[in-house]
Coordinates of C-alpha atoms in Angstrom, one line a residue:
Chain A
X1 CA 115.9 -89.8 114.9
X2 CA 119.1 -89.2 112.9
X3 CA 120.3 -91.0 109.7
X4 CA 124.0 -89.7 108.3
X5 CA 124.3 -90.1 104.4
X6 CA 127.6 -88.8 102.5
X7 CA 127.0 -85.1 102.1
X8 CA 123.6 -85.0 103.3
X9 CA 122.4 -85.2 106.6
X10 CA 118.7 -86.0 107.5
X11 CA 118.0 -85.3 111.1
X12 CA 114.3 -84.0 111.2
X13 CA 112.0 -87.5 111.9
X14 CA 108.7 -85.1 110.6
X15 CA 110.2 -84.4 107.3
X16 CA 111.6 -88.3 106.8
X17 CA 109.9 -90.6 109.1
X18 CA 110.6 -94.4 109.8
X19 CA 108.7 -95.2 107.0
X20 CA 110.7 -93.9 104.1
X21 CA 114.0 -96.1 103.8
X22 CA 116.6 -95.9 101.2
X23 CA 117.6 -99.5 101.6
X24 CA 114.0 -100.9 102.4
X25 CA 112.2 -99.0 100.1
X26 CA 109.5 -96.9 100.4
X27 CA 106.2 -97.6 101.9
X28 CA 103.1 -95.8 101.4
X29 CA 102.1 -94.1 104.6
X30 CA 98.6 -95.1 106.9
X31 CA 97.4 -91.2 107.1
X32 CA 93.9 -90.8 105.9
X33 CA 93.4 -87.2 105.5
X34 CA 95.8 -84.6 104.0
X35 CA 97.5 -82.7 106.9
X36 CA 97.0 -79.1 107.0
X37 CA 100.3 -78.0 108.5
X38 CA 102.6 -77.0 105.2
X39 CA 105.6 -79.5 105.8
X40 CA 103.4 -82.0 106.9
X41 CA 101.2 -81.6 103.8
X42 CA 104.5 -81.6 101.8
X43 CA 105.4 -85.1 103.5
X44 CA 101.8 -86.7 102.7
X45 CA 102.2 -85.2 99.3
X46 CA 105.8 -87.0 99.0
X47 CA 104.7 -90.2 100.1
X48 CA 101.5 -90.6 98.8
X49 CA 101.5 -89.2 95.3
X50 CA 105.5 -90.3 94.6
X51 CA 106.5 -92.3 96.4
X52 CA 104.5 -95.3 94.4
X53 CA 106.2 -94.5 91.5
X54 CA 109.7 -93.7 93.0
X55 CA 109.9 -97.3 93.9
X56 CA 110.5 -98.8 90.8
X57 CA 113.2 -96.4 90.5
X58 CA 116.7 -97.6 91.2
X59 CA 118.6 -96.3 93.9
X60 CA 120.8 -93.8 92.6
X61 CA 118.0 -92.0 90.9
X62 CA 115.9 -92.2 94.6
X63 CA 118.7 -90.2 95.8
X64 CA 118.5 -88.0 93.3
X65 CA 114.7 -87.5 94.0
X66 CA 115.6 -87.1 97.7
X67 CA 118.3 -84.3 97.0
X68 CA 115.8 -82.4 94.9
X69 CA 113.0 -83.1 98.2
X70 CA 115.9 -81.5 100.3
X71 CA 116.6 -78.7 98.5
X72 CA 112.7 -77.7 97.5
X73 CA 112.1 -78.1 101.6
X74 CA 115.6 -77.2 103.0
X75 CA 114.1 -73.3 103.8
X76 CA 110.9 -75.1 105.7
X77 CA 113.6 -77.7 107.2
X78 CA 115.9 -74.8 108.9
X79 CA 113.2 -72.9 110.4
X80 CA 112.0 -76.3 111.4
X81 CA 114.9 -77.2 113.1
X82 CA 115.8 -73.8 114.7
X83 CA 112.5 -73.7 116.1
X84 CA 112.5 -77.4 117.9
X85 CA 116.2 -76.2 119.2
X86 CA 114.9 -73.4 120.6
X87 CA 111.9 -75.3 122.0
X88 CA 113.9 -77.6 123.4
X89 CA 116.3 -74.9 125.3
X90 CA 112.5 -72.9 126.4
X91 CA 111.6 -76.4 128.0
X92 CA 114.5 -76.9 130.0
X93 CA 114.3 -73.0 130.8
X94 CA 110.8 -73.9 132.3
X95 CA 111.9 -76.9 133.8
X96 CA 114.3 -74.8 135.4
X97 CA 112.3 -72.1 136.5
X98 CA 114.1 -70.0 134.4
X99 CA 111.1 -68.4 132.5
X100 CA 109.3 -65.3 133.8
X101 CA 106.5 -66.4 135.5
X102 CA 104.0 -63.9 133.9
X103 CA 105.4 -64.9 130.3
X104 CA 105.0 -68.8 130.8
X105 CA 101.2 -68.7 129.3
X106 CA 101.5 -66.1 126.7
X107 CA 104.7 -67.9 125.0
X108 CA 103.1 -71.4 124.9
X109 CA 100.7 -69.9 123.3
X110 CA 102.6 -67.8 120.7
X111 CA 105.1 -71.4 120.1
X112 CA 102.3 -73.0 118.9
X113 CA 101.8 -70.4 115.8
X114 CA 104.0 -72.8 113.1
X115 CA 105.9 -69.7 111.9
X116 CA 107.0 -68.3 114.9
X117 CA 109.4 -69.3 118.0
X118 CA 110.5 -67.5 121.0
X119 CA 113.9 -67.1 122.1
X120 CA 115.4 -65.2 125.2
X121 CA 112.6 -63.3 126.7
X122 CA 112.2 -61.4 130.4
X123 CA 109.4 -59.5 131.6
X124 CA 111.4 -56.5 133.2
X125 CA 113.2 -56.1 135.6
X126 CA 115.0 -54.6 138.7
X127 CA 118.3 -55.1 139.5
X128 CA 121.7 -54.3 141.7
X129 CA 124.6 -55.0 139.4
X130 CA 128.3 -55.7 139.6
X131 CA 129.9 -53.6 137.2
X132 CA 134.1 -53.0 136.4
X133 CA 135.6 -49.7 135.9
X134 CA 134.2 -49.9 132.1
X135 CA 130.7 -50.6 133.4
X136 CA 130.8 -53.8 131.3
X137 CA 128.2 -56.0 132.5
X138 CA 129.8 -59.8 132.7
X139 CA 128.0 -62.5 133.9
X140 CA 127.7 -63.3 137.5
X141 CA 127.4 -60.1 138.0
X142 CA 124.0 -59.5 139.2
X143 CA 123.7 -58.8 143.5
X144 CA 120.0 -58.4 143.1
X145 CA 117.6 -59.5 140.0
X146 CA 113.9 -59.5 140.2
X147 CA 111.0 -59.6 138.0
X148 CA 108.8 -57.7 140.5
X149 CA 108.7 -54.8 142.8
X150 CA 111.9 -54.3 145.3
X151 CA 111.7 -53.8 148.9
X152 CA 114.4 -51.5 150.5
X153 CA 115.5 -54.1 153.0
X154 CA 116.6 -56.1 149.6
X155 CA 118.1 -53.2 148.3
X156 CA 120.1 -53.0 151.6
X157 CA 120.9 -56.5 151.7
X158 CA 122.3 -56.0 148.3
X159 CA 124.6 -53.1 148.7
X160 CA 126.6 -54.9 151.9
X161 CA 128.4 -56.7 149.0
X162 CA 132.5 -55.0 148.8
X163 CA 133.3 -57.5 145.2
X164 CA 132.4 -55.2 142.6
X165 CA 134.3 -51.8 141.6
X166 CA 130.8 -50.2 141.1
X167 CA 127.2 -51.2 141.7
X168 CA 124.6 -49.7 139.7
X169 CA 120.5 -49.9 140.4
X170 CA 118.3 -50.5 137.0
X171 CA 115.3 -51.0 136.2
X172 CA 114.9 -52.5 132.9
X173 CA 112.0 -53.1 130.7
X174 CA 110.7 -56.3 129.1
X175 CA 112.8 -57.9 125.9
X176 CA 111.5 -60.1 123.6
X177 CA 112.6 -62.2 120.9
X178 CA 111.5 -64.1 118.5
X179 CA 111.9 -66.0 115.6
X180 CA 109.6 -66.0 112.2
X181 CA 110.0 -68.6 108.9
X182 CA 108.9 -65.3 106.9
X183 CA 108.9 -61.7 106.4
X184 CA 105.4 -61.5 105.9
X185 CA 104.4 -62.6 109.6
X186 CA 107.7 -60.8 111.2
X187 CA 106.0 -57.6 109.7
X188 CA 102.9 -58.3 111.6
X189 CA 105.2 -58.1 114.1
X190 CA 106.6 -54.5 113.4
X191 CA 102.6 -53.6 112.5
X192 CA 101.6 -54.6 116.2
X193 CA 104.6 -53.4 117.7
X194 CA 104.0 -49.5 116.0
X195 CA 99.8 -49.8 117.2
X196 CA 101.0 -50.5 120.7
X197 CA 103.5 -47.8 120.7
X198 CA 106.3 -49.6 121.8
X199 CA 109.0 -47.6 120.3
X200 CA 112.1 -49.6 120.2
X201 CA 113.1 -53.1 118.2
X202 CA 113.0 -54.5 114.7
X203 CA 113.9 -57.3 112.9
X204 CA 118.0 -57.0 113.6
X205 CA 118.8 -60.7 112.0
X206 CA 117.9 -61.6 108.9
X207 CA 119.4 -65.3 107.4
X208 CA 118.3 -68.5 105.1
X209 CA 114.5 -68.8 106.0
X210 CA 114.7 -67.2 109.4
X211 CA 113.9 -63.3 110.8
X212 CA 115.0 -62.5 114.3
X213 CA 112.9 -59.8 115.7
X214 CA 114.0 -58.2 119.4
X215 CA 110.8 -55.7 121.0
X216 CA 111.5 -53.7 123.9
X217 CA 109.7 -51.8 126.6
X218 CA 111.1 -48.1 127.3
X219 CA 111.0 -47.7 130.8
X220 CA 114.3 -47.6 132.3
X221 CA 116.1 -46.4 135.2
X222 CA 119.8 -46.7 135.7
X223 CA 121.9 -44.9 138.1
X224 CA 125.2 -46.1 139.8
X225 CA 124.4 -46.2 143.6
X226 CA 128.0 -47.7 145.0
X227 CA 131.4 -46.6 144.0
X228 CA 134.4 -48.8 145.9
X229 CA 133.1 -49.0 149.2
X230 CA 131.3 -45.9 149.7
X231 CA 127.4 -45.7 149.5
X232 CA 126.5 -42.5 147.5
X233 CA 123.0 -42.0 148.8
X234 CA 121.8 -41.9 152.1
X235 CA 118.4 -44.5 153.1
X236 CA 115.6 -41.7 152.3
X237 CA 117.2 -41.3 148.9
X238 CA 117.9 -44.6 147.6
X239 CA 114.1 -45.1 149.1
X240 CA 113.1 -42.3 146.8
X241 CA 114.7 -43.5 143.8
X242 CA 113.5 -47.4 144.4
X243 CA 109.9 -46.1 144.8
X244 CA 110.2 -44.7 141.2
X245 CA 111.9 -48.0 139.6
X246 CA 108.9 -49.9 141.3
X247 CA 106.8 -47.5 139.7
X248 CA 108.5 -48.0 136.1
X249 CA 108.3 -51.4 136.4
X250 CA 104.8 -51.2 137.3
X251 CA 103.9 -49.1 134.1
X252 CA 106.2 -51.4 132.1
X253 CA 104.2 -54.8 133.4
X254 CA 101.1 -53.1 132.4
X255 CA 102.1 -52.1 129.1
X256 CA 103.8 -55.5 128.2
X257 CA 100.0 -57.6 129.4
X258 CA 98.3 -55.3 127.0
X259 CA 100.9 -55.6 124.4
X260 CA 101.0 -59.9 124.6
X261 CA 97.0 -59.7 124.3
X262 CA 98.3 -58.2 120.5
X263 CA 100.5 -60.1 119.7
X264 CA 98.6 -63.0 120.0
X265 CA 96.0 -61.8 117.4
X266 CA 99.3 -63.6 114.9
X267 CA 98.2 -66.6 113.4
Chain B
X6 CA 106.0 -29.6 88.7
X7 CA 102.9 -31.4 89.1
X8 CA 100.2 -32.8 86.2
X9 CA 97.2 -34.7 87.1
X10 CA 95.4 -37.1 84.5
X11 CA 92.8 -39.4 85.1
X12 CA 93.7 -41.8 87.8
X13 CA 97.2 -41.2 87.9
X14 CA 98.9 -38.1 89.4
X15 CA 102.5 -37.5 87.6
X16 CA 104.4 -35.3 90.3
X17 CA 108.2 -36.4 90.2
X18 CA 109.5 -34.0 87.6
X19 CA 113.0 -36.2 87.6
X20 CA 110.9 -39.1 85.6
X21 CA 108.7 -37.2 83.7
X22 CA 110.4 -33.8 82.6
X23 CA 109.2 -30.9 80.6
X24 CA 110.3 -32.6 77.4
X25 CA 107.5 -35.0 77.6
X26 CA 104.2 -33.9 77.0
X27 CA 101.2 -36.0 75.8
X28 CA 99.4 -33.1 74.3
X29 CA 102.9 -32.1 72.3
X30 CA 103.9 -35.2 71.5
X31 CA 107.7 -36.9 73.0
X32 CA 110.8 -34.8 71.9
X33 CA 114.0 -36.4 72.1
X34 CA 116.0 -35.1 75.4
X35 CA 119.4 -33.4 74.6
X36 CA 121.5 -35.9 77.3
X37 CA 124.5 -37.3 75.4
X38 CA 125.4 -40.0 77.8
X39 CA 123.7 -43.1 79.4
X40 CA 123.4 -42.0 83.3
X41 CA 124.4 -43.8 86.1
X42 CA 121.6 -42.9 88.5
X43 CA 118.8 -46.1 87.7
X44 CA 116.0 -43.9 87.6
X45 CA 117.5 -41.2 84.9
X46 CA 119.1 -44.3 83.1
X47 CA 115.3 -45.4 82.6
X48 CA 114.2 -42.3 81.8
X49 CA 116.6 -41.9 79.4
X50 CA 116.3 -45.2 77.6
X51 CA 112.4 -44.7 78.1
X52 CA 112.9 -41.1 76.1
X53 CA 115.5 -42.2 73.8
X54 CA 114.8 -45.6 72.7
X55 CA 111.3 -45.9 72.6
X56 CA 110.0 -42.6 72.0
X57 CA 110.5 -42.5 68.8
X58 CA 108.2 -45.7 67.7
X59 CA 105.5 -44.1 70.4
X60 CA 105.0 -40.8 68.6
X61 CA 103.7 -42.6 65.9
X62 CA 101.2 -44.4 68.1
X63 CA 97.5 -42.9 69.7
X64 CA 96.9 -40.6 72.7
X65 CA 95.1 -43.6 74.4
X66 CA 98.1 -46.2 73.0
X67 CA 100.4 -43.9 74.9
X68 CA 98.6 -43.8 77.9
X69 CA 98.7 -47.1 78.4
X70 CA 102.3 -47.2 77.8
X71 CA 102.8 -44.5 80.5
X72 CA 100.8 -46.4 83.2
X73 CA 102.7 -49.7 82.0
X74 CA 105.9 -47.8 82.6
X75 CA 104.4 -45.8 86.1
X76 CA 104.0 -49.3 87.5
X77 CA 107.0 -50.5 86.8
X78 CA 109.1 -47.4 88.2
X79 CA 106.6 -47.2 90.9
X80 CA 108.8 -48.8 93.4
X81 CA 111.2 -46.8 92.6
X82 CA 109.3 -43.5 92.5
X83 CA 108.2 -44.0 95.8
X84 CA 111.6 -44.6 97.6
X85 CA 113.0 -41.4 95.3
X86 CA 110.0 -39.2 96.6
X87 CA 110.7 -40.3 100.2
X88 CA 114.3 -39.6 100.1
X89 CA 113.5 -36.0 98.4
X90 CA 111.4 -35.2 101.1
X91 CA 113.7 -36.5 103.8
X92 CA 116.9 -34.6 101.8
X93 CA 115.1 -31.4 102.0
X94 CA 114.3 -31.5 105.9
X95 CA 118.1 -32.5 106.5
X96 CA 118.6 -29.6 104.6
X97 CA 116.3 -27.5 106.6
X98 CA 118.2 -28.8 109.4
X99 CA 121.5 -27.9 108.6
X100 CA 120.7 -24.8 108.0
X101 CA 119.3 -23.9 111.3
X102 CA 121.7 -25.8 113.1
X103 CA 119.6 -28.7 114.2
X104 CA 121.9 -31.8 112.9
X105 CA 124.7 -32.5 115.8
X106 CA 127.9 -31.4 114.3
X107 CA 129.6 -34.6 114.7
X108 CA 127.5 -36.1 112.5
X109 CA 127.2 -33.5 109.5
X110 CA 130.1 -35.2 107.6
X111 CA 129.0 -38.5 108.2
X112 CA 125.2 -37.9 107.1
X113 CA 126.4 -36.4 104.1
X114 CA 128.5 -38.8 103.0
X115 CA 125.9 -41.7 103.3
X116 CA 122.9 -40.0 101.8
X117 CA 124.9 -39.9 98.3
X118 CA 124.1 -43.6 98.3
X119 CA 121.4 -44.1 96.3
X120 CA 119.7 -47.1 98.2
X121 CA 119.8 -44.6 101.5
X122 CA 118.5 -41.5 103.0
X123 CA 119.2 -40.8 107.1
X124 CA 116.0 -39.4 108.8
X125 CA 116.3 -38.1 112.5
X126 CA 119.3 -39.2 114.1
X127 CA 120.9 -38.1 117.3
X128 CA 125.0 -38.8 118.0
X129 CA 123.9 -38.6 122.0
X130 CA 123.3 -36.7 124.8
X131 CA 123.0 -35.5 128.2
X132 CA 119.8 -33.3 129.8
X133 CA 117.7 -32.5 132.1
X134 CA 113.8 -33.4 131.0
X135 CA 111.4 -32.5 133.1
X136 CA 108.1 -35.3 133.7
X137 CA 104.6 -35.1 134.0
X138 CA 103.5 -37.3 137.1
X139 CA 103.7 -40.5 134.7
X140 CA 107.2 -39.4 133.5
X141 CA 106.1 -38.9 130.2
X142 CA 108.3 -37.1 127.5
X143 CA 106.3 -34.4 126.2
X144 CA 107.6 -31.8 123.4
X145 CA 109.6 -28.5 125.4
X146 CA 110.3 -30.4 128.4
X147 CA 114.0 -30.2 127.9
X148 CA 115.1 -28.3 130.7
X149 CA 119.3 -28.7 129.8
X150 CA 120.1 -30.8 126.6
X151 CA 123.6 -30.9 125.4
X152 CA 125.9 -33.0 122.5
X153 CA 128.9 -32.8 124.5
X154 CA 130.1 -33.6 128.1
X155 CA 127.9 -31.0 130.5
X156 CA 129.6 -29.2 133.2
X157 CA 128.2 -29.1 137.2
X158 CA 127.0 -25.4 136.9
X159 CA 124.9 -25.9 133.8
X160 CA 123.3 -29.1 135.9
X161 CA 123.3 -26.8 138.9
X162 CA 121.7 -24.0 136.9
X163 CA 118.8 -26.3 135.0
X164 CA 117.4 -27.5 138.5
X165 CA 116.5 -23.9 139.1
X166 CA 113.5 -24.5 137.5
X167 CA 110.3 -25.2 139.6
X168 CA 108.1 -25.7 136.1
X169 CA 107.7 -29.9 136.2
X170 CA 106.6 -32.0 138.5
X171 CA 109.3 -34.0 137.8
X172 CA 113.3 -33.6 136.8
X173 CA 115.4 -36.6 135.5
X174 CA 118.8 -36.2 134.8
X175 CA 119.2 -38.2 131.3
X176 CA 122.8 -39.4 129.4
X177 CA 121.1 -41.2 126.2
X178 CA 123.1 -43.0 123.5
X179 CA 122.8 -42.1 119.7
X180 CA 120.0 -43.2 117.6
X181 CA 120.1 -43.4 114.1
X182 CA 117.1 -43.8 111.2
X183 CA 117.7 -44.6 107.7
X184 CA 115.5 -45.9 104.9
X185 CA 116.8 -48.1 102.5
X186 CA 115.4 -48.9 99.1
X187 CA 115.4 -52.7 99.1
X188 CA 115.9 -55.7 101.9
X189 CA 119.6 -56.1 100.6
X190 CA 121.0 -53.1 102.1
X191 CA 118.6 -52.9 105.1
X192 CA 120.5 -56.3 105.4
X193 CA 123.8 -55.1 105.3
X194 CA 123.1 -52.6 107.8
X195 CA 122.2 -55.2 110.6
X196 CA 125.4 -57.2 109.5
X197 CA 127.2 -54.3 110.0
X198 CA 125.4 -53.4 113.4
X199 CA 125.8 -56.9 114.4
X200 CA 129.9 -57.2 113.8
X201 CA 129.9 -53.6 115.4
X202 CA 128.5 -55.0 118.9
X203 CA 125.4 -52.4 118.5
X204 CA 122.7 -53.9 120.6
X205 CA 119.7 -52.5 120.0
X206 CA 118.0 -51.4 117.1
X207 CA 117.0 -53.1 113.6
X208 CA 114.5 -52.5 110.3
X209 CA 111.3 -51.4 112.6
X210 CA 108.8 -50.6 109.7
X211 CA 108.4 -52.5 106.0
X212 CA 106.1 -50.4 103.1
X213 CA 106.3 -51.0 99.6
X214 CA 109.6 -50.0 98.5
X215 CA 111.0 -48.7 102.1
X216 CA 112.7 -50.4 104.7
X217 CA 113.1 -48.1 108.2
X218 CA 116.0 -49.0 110.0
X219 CA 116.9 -47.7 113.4
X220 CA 120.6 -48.1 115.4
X221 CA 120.8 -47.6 119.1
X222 CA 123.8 -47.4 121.0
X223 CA 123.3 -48.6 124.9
X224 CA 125.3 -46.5 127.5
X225 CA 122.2 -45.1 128.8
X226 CA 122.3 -43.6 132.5
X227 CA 118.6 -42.2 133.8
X228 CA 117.4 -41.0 137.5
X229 CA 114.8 -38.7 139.1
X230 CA 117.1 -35.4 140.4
X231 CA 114.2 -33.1 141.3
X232 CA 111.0 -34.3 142.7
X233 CA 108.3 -31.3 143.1
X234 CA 110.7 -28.5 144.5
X235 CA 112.8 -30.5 146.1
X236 CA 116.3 -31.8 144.6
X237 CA 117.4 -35.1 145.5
X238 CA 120.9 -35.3 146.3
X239 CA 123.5 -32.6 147.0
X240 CA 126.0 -31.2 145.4
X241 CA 128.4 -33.6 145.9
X242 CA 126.2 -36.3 144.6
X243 CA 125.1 -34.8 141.5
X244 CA 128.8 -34.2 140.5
X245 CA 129.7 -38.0 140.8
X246 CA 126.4 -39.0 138.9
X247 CA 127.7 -36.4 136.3
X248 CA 130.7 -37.9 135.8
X249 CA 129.2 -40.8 135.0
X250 CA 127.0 -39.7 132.5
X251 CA 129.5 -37.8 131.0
X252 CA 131.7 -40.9 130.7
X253 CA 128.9 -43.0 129.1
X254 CA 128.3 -40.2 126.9
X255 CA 132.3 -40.2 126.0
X256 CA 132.4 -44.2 125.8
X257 CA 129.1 -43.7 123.2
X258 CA 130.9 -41.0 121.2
X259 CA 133.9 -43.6 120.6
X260 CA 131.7 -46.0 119.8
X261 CA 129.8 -44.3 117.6
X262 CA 133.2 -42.9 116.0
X263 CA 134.0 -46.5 114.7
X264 CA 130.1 -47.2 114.0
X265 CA 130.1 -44.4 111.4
X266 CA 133.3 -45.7 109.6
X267 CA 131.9 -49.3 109.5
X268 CA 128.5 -48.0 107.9
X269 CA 130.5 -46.2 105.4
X270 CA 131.8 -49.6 103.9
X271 CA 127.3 -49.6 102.7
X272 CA 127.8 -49.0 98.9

């Protein structure tokens, strides 16, 4: 639920649920038990322990309290609120069928750690691509995208297509990315990351009360297969050449399994 | 020059010089001026300002002092040693020709920042690797490896070899490593990277005082040419998969032009 105040704007209902009101005052909460989840324990804190006192208080100076609330919580808050967006947009992604099958059970799991989030993630892939003459990848350009092995008859299929000023065959390995309220469990991230030997990614955002860490797989194939209209390779070769980007991939599932089972030793 | 007391080893001659010596007693250094550098600025107030009122005290008083001060200068001592040691195998490097010309000026000009050394870095290339049967990279596998656009007959010449049971034919972007001294300017390097369009890359390991930082560009073109004796593709294939590569690797060089400049704005 979201309540608009001049200069402030309160939009997280687990921070300031329907039980606090400026204009009806506060009431004491029914919880029994102290919560054990920090913001939660925060809001049980608030409201049980204050919020008694804060309502003989008149209503200027309750707004003062609140500001102070806001500020002490505001880094809790944005992670907060980053994470449900991004939980929301992973739902509809799953709703969608938009999430890489083989990553569906490893990132509910990892969601429910309260410091972290994922964002975009893919498993690997291969792919035919549309490229133009500057090999910039624009959307809508993919002929062919699959998270698994490729059959040559798909390859085939793909490479009928005349739109494109080049197509290009990849294989790429699996991206991750993911969100952490604090440096101390994005390093477990990096620690992990470095044990598995999976040599490229880091933290590459760092703002407010949020690190954004990106961890990629390093097998990769890329080679441009169609110039204009003319094929480059003949069958037995682009056969060759798909039989190794199955096998990359391959190697590239196996490492990423092994590599989730690690992650998921973060708390 | 090294000295070893009880518990603490004293190796970094740039904090403790020959001028101190517990046994002698402090003497007053004969600097003039305040430095700039932090660590010689706390040396020098450290020698100038309070040895006087700690020659009068104990051996054991003094020791104390010196651990009190080693603590405090730890971080710092840390970062200094790793950026010593880094300095004097980029020095190594230069002088046998191992740091890619394009970048001498560059690395030069960042490593007189105080907060950054550069460790390996690459500006990009193109080769010839030869695999094991799981396409692993091992050390002496490169077959061809050049810094600049490679011509047909050195391709032509390279897949001579019978020695692997594998040859890819590789254009990689350039990779970059820095330490920084504090989360500030590891910061400003993935602002930097970020407004720069760099992809990949970001701080991959956090220890004590050190933050490892590692930039990627992405034009990246990789594909199996030779497969046991036999080579893939003819002649006139290999030259229009050459030109490609050699275009990524121009298109990286430009990019990496501009990168350079922007990382040069890093005070």
């Amino acid at each position: 639920m979201s309540r608009t105040w001049p200069g402030i704007i309160l939009a997280n209902e687990s921070i300031f649920p329907e039980s606090i009101s400026l204009s009806k005052g506060f009431t004491k909460p029914i919880e029994n038990d102290i919560p054990t989840n920090k913001i939660k324990k925060q809001k049980y804190i608030f409201l049980n322990i204050l919020s008694p006192f804060i309502n003989t208080y008149k209503k200027s100076t309750k707004i003062v309290i609140y500001l102070c609330y806001l500020m002490v919580n505001m880094a809790d808050y944005r992670f907060e609120m980053c994470k449900k967006s991004n939980m929301a947009k992973f739902e509809v992604a799953l709703d969608k069928g938009l999430v890489d099958k083989m990553l569906i059970p490893f990132l509910k799991k990892i969601n429910k750690r309260p410091n972290i989030y994922s964002s975009s993630c893919c498993a690997g892939r291969i792919m035919i691509i549309g490229l133009d003459t500057e090999e910039s990848k624009k959307p809508n350009l993919f002929v062919l995208k699959e998270h698994r092995k490729v059959k040559f008859s798909e390859i085939k299929n793909a490479l009928k297509t005349d739109k494109f000023p080049e197509l290009w065959l990849k294989e790429e390995p699996f991206i991750f990315h993911f969100g952490t309220k604090d440096l101390e469990t994005a390093k477990k991230f990096l620690e992990i990351k470095t044990k598995a030997g999976i040599r490229r990614g880091g933290i590459f955002h760092i703002k407010d009360n949020k690190y954004l860490i990106e961890l990629i797989g390093s097998q990769t194939l890329a080679v441009p297969i169609k110039i204009g209209k003319k094929v480059l390779f003949s069958e037995e070769q682009i056969k060759i050449v798909l039989e190794k980007a199955n096998k990359k991939l391959e190697r590239n599932y196996k490492q990423l399994k092994e590599f989730c089972k690690e992650l998921l030793k973060i708390e």
